[in-house]
Short mmCIF file of C-alpha atoms in Angstrom, two decimals:
data_model
loop_
_atom_site.label_atom_id
_atom_site.label_comp_id
_atom_site.label_asym_id
_atom_site.label_seq_id
_atom_site.Cartn_x
_atom_site.Cartn_y
_atom_site.Cartn_z
CA UNK A 10 26.87 45.45 22.70
CA UNK A 11 27.31 45.60 18.86
CA UNK A 12 27.09 42.24 17.10
CA UNK A 13 29.08 41.86 13.94
CA UNK A 14 28.20 39.65 11.24
CA UNK A 15 30.72 38.27 8.51
CA UNK A 16 30.11 37.08 5.18
CA UNK A 17 30.69 34.77 3.41
CA UNK A 18 31.98 32.19 5.93
CA UNK A 19 34.46 30.89 3.52
CA UNK A 20 35.62 32.17 0.28
CA UNK A 21 37.64 29.94 -2.12
CA UNK A 22 39.33 31.85 -5.12
CA UNK A 23 42.30 31.51 -7.35
CA UNK A 24 45.43 33.45 -7.00
CA UNK A 25 44.89 36.77 -8.90
CA UNK A 26 41.12 36.99 -8.29
CA UNK A 27 39.54 39.74 -6.29
CA UNK A 28 38.14 38.93 -2.76
CA UNK A 29 35.29 40.90 -1.18
CA UNK A 30 34.53 40.17 2.33
CA UNK A 31 31.55 41.83 4.04
CA UNK A 32 31.12 42.96 7.75
CA UNK A 33 27.63 44.24 8.88
CA UNK A 34 27.28 45.65 12.34
CA UNK A 35 24.01 45.55 14.50
CA UNK A 36 24.00 49.17 15.01
CA UNK A 37 26.14 52.06 13.77
CA UNK A 38 29.75 52.11 14.67
CA UNK A 39 30.83 55.11 16.23
CA UNK A 40 33.51 57.13 14.36
CA UNK A 41 33.72 54.30 11.90
CA UNK A 42 36.00 52.74 14.13
CA UNK A 43 36.12 49.28 12.13
CA UNK A 44 39.22 47.55 11.72
CA UNK A 45 40.24 44.24 9.68
CA UNK A 46 42.66 41.62 10.82
CA UNK A 47 44.32 38.78 9.31
CA UNK A 48 45.24 35.75 11.15
CA UNK A 49 47.44 33.22 9.36
CA UNK A 50 47.30 29.51 10.73
CA UNK A 51 49.60 29.46 14.17
CA UNK A 52 49.91 33.36 14.43
CA UNK A 53 48.52 36.34 15.99
CA UNK A 54 46.22 38.39 14.44
CA UNK A 55 47.65 41.19 12.07
CA UNK A 56 46.12 44.61 11.80
CA UNK A 57 45.37 45.34 8.24
CA UNK A 58 42.93 48.34 8.26
CA UNK A 59 41.70 50.78 10.88
CA UNK A 60 39.09 53.54 10.67
CA UNK A 61 37.09 51.57 8.08
CA UNK A 62 39.80 52.51 5.36
CA UNK A 63 43.23 53.32 6.52
CA UNK A 64 45.78 50.76 5.57
CA UNK A 65 48.26 49.97 8.49
CA UNK A 66 51.84 50.26 8.23
CA UNK A 67 53.57 47.88 5.84
CA UNK A 68 50.30 46.54 4.56
CA UNK A 69 50.18 46.14 0.63
CA UNK A 70 47.82 48.42 -1.27
CA UNK A 71 46.09 45.38 -2.74
CA UNK A 72 44.30 45.28 0.57
CA UNK A 73 41.58 47.97 0.92
CA UNK A 74 38.67 48.89 3.19
CA UNK A 75 35.55 50.81 2.69
CA UNK A 76 32.19 51.43 4.35
CA UNK A 77 30.41 53.41 6.79
CA UNK A 78 27.78 53.24 9.70
CA UNK A 79 26.82 49.37 9.60
CA UNK A 80 28.16 47.83 6.61
CA UNK A 81 32.01 47.53 5.80
CA UNK A 82 33.93 45.70 3.15
CA UNK A 83 37.46 44.42 2.86
CA UNK A 84 38.65 43.82 -0.73
CA UNK A 85 41.67 42.06 -1.73
CA UNK A 86 42.25 43.10 -5.14
CA UNK A 87 44.39 40.47 -6.53
CA UNK A 88 44.73 37.27 -4.40
CA UNK A 89 48.13 35.95 -3.55
CA UNK A 90 49.01 32.36 -1.97
CA UNK A 91 50.08 33.91 1.05
CA UNK A 92 46.76 35.50 1.59
CA UNK A 93 45.28 32.12 2.87
CA UNK A 94 43.98 33.23 6.47
CA UNK A 95 41.07 33.92 8.46
CA UNK A 96 40.07 37.66 8.29
CA UNK A 97 38.19 39.14 11.25
CA UNK A 98 36.43 42.48 11.65
CA UNK A 99 36.43 44.45 14.76
CA UNK A 100 34.42 47.43 16.10
CA UNK A 101 36.19 49.56 18.75
CA UNK A 102 34.19 52.82 18.56
CA UNK A 103 31.55 51.28 21.04
CA UNK A 104 32.21 49.64 24.51
CA UNK A 105 32.76 46.62 24.55
CA UNK A 106 35.04 46.14 21.62
CA UNK A 107 33.69 43.08 19.70
CA UNK A 108 35.03 41.00 16.97
CA UNK A 109 33.29 39.26 14.06
CA UNK A 110 33.18 35.43 13.38
CA UNK A 111 35.72 35.53 10.57
CA UNK A 112 35.87 34.64 7.00
CA UNK A 113 38.09 31.95 5.99
CA UNK A 114 39.87 32.58 2.68
CA UNK A 115 41.15 29.51 0.92
CA UNK A 116 43.22 29.76 -2.32
CA UNK A 117 42.54 27.20 -4.85
CA UNK B 286 59.57 49.02 17.49
CA UNK B 287 57.34 47.76 20.25
CA UNK B 288 57.31 44.14 20.81
CA UNK B 289 54.90 42.44 23.46
CA UNK B 290 55.75 39.08 25.24
CA UNK B 291 53.12 37.04 27.24
CA UNK B 292 54.29 34.94 30.03
CA UNK B 293 52.78 32.75 32.85
CA UNK B 294 51.64 29.00 33.34
CA UNK B 295 50.30 27.13 30.65
CA UNK B 296 48.20 24.91 32.81
CA UNK B 297 45.79 25.99 35.56
CA UNK B 298 43.35 24.02 37.59
CA UNK B 299 39.60 24.55 37.62
CA UNK B 300 38.44 27.11 40.30
CA UNK B 301 41.98 28.30 40.47
CA UNK B 302 43.25 31.94 39.23
CA UNK B 303 44.79 32.37 35.69
CA UNK B 304 47.71 34.98 35.83
CA UNK B 305 49.55 36.34 32.77
CA UNK B 306 52.00 39.07 32.33
CA UNK B 307 52.57 41.12 29.08
CA UNK B 308 56.29 42.68 28.73
CA UNK B 309 56.45 45.79 26.54
CA UNK B 310 59.82 46.09 25.03
CA UNK B 311 61.19 48.67 22.53
CA UNK B 312 59.09 51.44 23.73
CA UNK B 313 57.30 53.21 26.75
CA UNK B 314 54.24 51.76 28.14
CA UNK B 315 52.99 55.35 28.31
CA UNK B 316 50.46 56.82 26.03
CA UNK B 317 48.55 53.56 24.91
CA UNK B 318 45.94 51.32 25.91
CA UNK B 319 46.76 47.81 26.73
CA UNK B 320 44.67 45.06 25.81
CA UNK B 321 43.97 41.24 26.57
CA UNK B 322 42.23 39.23 24.05
CA UNK B 323 41.76 35.31 24.09
CA UNK B 324 40.87 33.01 21.24
CA UNK B 325 39.66 29.37 22.30
CA UNK B 326 41.16 26.48 20.05
CA UNK B 327 39.37 26.71 16.75
CA UNK B 328 37.31 29.61 17.67
CA UNK B 329 37.27 33.33 17.12
CA UNK B 330 38.73 36.31 19.07
CA UNK B 331 37.20 37.64 22.33
CA UNK B 332 37.94 41.05 23.93
CA UNK B 333 38.88 40.80 27.84
CA UNK B 334 39.72 44.30 28.49
CA UNK B 335 42.29 47.05 28.65
CA UNK B 336 44.30 49.11 31.16
CA UNK B 337 45.82 52.48 30.75
CA UNK B 338 49.18 53.67 32.12
CA UNK B 339 47.29 55.66 34.84
CA UNK B 340 45.53 52.52 35.96
CA UNK B 341 42.12 52.90 34.39
CA UNK B 342 40.49 49.96 33.04
CA UNK B 343 37.63 48.71 30.75
CA UNK B 344 36.50 45.18 30.87
CA UNK B 345 34.15 43.04 28.81
CA UNK B 346 30.76 42.95 30.65
CA UNK B 347 30.48 39.20 29.90
CA UNK B 348 33.70 38.69 32.00
CA UNK B 349 33.88 41.47 34.25
CA UNK B 350 33.06 39.89 37.52
CA UNK B 351 36.18 37.47 36.90
CA UNK B 352 39.00 39.78 35.33
CA UNK B 353 41.44 42.10 36.48
CA UNK B 354 43.98 43.76 34.51
CA UNK B 355 46.60 46.00 36.13
CA UNK B 356 49.73 47.77 35.04
CA UNK B 357 53.21 48.04 36.35
CA UNK B 358 54.81 51.30 34.81
CA UNK B 359 58.09 50.70 36.60
CA UNK B 360 58.58 47.39 34.79
CA UNK B 361 56.77 48.05 31.44
CA UNK B 362 54.33 45.48 32.26
CA UNK B 363 50.68 44.83 32.46
CA UNK B 364 49.06 41.90 33.73
CA UNK B 365 45.68 39.83 33.68
CA UNK B 366 44.07 37.78 36.45
CA UNK B 367 41.04 35.75 35.76
CA UNK B 368 39.48 33.94 39.01
CA UNK B 369 37.43 30.74 39.19
CA UNK B 370 38.47 29.49 35.69
CA UNK B 371 36.65 26.41 34.08
CA UNK B 372 37.46 24.52 31.10
CA UNK B 373 35.72 27.21 28.95
CA UNK B 374 38.67 29.57 29.75
CA UNK B 375 40.99 27.27 27.96
CA UNK B 376 42.30 29.57 25.00
CA UNK B 377 45.46 31.31 23.51
CA UNK B 378 45.86 34.55 25.36
CA UNK B 379 47.14 37.40 23.62
CA UNK B 380 48.08 41.06 24.62
CA UNK B 381 47.96 43.95 22.28
CA UNK B 382 48.05 47.48 22.06
CA UNK B 383 45.91 50.38 21.10
CA UNK B 384 47.46 53.77 20.47
CA UNK B 385 43.94 55.41 20.78
CA UNK B 386 41.55 55.08 17.62
CA UNK B 387 44.05 53.25 15.80
CA UNK B 388 42.74 49.52 16.66
CA UNK B 389 45.12 47.02 17.98
CA UNK B 390 48.25 47.57 15.98
CA UNK B 391 50.82 45.32 17.97
CA UNK B 392 50.13 41.99 19.13
CA UNK B 393 52.18 39.46 21.27
CA UNK B 394 52.71 35.98 20.17
CA UNK B 395 50.09 34.57 22.27
CA UNK B 396 50.20 31.99 25.12
CA UNK B 397 48.32 28.78 25.41
CA UNK B 398 46.64 28.26 28.61
CA UNK B 399 44.87 24.92 29.48
CA UNK B 400 42.32 24.74 32.25
CA UNK B 401 42.52 21.18 33.70
CA UNK B 402 43.01 19.05 36.87
#
């Protein structure tokens, strides 16, 4: 089973600032099948990025994903107040699918 | 567009079986993987398994002995059964879709299941 580690645990930034979230895998993720999800309080997760860098339908272009192998990054170029959420990475290239523990983004 | 809706009891007694159904609307159940994920209160996401329309399944090894996922294509539904539940199985249970290599792009709203006597 692939273990995913996310850092930092919590990120506190002001609107307009850039957020950089990291996800590291314990072994290489097949086909770079790494996804990012946003979960707002009381809501289901929402897919932001699949295949490490492909934005899902309807996701604003301020969200971008990069990386390959074992190291992946989600960048939010200009934070907005509605970006308050927990962000999870997930690998779905190796069985079983696993999720990281999440990064909480707080807006100052 | 495709929408998913979970249904089932919100309260299950310890040692009994948790049973949930996910209804797929706005599209066909064919051609995708149908997923169950859960989230204990205040914690992260845990993958439970998937079923394909032909009945093929894949389970998280940590729960494989207790979990069964099945599909009823005639009703556009798929189901989760988890036996011998304990308080540790208390969670929000989500159903989701994977079109194959595209991650979980559609999610239900989730249903809270509490295990308690």
